Short mmCIF file of C-alpha atoms in Angstrom, two decimals:
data_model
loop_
_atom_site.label_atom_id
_atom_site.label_comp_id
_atom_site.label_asym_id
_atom_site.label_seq_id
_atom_site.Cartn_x
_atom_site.Cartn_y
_atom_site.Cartn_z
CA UNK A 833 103.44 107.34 93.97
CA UNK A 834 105.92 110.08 93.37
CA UNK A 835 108.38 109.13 90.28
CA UNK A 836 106.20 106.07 89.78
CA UNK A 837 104.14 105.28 86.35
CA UNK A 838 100.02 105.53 87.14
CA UNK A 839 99.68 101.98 85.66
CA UNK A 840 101.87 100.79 88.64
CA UNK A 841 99.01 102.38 90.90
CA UNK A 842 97.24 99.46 92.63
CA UNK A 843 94.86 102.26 94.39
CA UNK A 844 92.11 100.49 95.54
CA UNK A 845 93.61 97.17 95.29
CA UNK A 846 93.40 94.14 97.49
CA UNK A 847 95.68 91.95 98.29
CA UNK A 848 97.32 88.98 99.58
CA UNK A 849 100.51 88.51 100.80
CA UNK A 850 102.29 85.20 102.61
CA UNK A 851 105.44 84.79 104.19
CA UNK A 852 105.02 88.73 104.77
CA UNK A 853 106.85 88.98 108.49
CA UNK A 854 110.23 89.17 106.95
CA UNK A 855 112.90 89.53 103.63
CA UNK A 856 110.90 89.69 100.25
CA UNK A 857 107.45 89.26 101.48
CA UNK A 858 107.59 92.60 104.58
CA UNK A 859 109.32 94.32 101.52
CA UNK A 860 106.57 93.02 98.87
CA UNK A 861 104.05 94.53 101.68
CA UNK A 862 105.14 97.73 102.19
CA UNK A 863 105.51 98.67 98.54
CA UNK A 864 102.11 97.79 97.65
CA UNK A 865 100.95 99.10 100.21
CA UNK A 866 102.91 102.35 99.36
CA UNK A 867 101.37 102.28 95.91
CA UNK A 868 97.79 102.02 97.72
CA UNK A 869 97.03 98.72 98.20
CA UNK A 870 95.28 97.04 101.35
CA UNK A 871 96.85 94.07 102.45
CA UNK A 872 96.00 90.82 104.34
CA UNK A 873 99.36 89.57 105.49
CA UNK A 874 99.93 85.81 106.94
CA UNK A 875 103.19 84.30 108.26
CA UNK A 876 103.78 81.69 110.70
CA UNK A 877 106.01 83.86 112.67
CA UNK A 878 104.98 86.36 115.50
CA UNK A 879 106.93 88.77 113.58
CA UNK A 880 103.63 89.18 111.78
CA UNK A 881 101.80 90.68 114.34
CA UNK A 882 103.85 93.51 114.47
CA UNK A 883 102.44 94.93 110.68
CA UNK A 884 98.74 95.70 112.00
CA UNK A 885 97.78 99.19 110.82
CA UNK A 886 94.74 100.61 108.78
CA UNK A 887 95.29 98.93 105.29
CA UNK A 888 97.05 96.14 106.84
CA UNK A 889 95.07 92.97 108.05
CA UNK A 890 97.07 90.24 110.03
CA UNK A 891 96.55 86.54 109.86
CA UNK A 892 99.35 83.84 111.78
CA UNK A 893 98.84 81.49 109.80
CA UNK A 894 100.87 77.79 108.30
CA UNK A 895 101.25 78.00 104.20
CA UNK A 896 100.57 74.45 104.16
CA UNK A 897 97.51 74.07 105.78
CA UNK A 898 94.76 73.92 104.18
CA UNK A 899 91.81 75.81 106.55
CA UNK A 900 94.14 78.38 106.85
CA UNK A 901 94.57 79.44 103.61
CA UNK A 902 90.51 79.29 103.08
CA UNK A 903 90.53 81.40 106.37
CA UNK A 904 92.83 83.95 104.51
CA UNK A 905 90.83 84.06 101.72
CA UNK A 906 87.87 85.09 103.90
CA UNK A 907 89.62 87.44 105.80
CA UNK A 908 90.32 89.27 102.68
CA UNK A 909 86.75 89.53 101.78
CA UNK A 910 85.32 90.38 105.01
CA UNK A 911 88.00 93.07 106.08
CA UNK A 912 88.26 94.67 102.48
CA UNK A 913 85.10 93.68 100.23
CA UNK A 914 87.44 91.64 97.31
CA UNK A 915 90.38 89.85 96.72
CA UNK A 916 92.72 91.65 93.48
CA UNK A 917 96.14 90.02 93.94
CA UNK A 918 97.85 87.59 96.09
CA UNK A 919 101.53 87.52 96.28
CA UNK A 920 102.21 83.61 97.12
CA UNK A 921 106.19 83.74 98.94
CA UNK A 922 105.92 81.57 102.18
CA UNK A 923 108.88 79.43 101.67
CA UNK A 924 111.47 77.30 103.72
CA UNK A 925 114.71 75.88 102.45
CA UNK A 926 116.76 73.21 103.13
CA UNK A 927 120.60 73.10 102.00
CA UNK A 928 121.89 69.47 102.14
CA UNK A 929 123.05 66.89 99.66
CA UNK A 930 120.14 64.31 98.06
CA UNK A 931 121.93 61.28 99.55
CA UNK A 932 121.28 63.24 103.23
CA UNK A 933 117.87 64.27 102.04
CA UNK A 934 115.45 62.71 104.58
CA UNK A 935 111.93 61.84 103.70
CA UNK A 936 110.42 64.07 106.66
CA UNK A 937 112.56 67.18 105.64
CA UNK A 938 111.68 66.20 101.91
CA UNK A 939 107.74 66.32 102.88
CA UNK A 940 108.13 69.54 105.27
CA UNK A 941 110.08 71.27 102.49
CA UNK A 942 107.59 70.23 99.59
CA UNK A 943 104.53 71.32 102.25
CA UNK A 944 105.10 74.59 102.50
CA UNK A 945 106.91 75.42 99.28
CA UNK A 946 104.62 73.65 97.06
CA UNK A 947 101.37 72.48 98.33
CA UNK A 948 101.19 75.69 100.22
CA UNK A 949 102.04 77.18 96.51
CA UNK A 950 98.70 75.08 95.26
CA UNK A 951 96.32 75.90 98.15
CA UNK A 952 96.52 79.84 97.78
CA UNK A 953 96.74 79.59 94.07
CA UNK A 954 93.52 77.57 93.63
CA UNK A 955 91.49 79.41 96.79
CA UNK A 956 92.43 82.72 95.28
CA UNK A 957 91.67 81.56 92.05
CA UNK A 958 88.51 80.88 92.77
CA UNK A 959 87.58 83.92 94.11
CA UNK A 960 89.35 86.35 91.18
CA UNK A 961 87.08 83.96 88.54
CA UNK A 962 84.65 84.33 89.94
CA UNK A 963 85.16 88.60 89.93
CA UNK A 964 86.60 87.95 86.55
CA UNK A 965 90.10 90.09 87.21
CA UNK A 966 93.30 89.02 89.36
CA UNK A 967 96.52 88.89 89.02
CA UNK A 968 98.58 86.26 91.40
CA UNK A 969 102.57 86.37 91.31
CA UNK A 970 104.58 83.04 92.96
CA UNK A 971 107.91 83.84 94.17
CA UNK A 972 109.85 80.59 92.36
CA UNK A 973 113.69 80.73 92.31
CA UNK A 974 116.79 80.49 89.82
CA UNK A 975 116.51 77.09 91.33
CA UNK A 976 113.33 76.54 89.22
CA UNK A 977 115.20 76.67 86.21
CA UNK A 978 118.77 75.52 86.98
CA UNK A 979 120.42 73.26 89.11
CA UNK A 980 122.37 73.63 92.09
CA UNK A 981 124.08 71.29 94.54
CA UNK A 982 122.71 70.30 97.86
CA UNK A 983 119.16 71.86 97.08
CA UNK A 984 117.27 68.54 96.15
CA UNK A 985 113.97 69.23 98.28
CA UNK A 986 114.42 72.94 97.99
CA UNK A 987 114.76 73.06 93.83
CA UNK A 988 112.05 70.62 93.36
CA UNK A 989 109.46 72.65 95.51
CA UNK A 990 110.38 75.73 92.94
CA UNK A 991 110.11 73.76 90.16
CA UNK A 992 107.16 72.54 90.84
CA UNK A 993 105.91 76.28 91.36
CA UNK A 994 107.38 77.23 88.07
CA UNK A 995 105.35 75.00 86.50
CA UNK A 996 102.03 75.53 88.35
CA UNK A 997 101.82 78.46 87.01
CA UNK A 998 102.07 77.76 83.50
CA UNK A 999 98.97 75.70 83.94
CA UNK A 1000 96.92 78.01 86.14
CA UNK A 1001 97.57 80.92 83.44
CA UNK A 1002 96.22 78.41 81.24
CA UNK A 1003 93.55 77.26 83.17
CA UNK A 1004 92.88 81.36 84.15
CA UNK A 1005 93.46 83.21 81.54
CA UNK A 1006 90.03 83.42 79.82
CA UNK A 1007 88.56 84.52 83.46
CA UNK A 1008 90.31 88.01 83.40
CA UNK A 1009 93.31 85.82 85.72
CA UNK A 1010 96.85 86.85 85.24
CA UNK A 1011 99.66 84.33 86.80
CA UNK A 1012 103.35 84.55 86.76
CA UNK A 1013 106.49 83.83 88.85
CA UNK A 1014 109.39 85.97 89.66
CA UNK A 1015 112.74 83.87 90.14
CA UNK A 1016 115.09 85.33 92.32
CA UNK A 1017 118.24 84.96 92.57
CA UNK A 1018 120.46 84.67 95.76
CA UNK A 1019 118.75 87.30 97.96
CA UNK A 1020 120.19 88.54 101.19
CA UNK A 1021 117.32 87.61 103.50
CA UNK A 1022 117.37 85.55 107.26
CA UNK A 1023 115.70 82.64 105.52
CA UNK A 1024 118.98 80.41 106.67
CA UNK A 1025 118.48 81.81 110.18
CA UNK A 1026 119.09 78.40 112.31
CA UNK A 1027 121.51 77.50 109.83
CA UNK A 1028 124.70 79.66 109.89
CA UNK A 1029 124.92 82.12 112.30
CA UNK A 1030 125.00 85.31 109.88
CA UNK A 1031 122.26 84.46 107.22
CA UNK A 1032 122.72 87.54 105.50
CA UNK A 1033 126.40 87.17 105.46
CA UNK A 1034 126.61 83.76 103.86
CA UNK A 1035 124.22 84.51 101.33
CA UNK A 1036 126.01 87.80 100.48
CA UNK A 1037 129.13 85.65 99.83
CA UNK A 1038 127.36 84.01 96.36
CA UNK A 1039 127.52 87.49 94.74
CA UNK A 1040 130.37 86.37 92.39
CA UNK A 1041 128.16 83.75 90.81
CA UNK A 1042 126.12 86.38 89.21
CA UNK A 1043 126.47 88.57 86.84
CA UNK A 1044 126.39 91.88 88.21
CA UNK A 1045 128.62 90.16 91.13
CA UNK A 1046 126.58 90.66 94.16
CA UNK A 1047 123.26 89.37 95.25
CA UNK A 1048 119.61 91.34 95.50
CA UNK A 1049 118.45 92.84 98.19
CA UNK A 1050 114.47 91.82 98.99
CA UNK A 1051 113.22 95.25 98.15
CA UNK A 1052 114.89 94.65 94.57
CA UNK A 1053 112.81 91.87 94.11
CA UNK A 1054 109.70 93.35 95.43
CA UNK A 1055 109.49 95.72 93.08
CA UNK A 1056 109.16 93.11 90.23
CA UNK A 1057 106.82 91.84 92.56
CA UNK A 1058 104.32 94.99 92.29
CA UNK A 1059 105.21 95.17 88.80
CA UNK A 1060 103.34 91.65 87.82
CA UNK A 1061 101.00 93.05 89.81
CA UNK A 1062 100.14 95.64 88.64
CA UNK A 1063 97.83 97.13 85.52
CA UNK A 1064 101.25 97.61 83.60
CA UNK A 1065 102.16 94.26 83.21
CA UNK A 1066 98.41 93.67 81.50
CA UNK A 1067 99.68 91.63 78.71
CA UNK A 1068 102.00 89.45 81.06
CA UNK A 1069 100.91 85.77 82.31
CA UNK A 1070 102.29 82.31 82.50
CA UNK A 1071 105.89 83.97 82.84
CA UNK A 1072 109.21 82.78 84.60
CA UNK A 1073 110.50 86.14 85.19
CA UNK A 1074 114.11 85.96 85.86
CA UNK A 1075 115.22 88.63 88.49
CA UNK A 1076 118.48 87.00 89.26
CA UNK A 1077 121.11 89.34 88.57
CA UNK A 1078 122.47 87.45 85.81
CA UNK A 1079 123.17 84.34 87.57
CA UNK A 1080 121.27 82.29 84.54
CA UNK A 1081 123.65 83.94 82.25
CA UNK A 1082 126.81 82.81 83.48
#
């Protein structure tokens, strides 16, 4: 915690957090678990498996699906006694005109992105009430709040995040719940792995259409991650926080 503000500390914390095998979510896990969190982390991919240590429970495990997410939930509680955050980024994209837009990759997209949004909000919801403390952080998009060609299925999904957590905060609030959403902009992550063959690369090239003229890197936006979180942002809920380099500004 060296150089870091003791109402960042989230010693004795436990959390949640999905989509953790890779990009925002593995960098989302190791800081909290850096500023003394345990962890239950769940991705579909067998990257996943590789995270298994001491404060760091494993689950493989589809956003979307219902059992799964209860299952999560209950891993939490049995491995580490309570459930303090959850950190909700499983996410897929899709980049491809509306007109091209099919109605299966429309229903896969909205699955995991939104539903799978709903499910851990409202399981973990549950249990934080019922402790009467929690604080849950969605990882939305610039895409939440702006438009941007080709991203139909993709900016819908986010919206639709954006604005589930204006009414859980609501709904929350008086129960000791904190939500919010951080909305990233362009991040260089694999998520277009399958798509173009240097993920990274491609997304690296939309620096000019923010502000500071490049685009984050995950651990950037991890760190406004732990800070919604955390103790410090006590007064913070039902929030759209904007970590997108300025790209809203331009």
């Amino acid at each position: 915690m060296s150089g870091v503000p003791d109402s960042w500390s989230l010693a004795g914390q436990v959390a949640v957090v999905t989509g953790a095998a890779r990009g925002i979510g593995r960098e989302t896990l190791r800081l909290l678990v850096e500023r003394g969190a345990r962890v239950v982390a769940t991705d579909i991919r067998e990257d996943v498996d590789a995270l298994a240590s001491e404060q760091v429970a494993l689950l493989r495990a589809d956003a979307s699906d219902e059992e799964a997410v209860r299952a999560t939930m209950a891993l939490a509680l049995e491995r580490f006694g309570r459930l303090d955050i959850l950190v909700g980024n499983a996410g897929r994209t899709l980049n491809k005109p509306l007109v091209e837009t099919s109605v299966s990759e429309w229903d896969s997209i909205l699955a995991t992105n939104a539903r799978g949004a709903f499910l851990h909000l409202r399981e973990a919801g549950r249990i934080m009430a019922t402790q009467g403390s929690g604080a849950i952080v969605a990882v939305a998009s610039v895409v939440s709040a702006v438009g941007m060609r080709d991203t139909a299925a993709y900016s819908a999904s986010k919206g639709a995040i954006a604005q589930l957590v204006k009414t859980a905060a609501l709904d929350l609030g008086t129960r000791g719940v904190r939500v919010n959403a951080v909305a990233p902009g362009v991040v260089a992550t694999k998520i277009l792995g399958g798509i173009v063959p240097d993920s990274r690369e491609t997304l690296a090239s939309y620096g000019k259409v923010h502000a500071l003229g490049r685009v984050a890197e995950p651990a950037e936006i991890a760190e406004v991650i732990a800070f919604l979180a955390s103790p410090a942002a006590s007064f913070v809920t039902g929030a759209l926080v904007m970590a997108d380099g300025g790209y809203t500004a331009m």
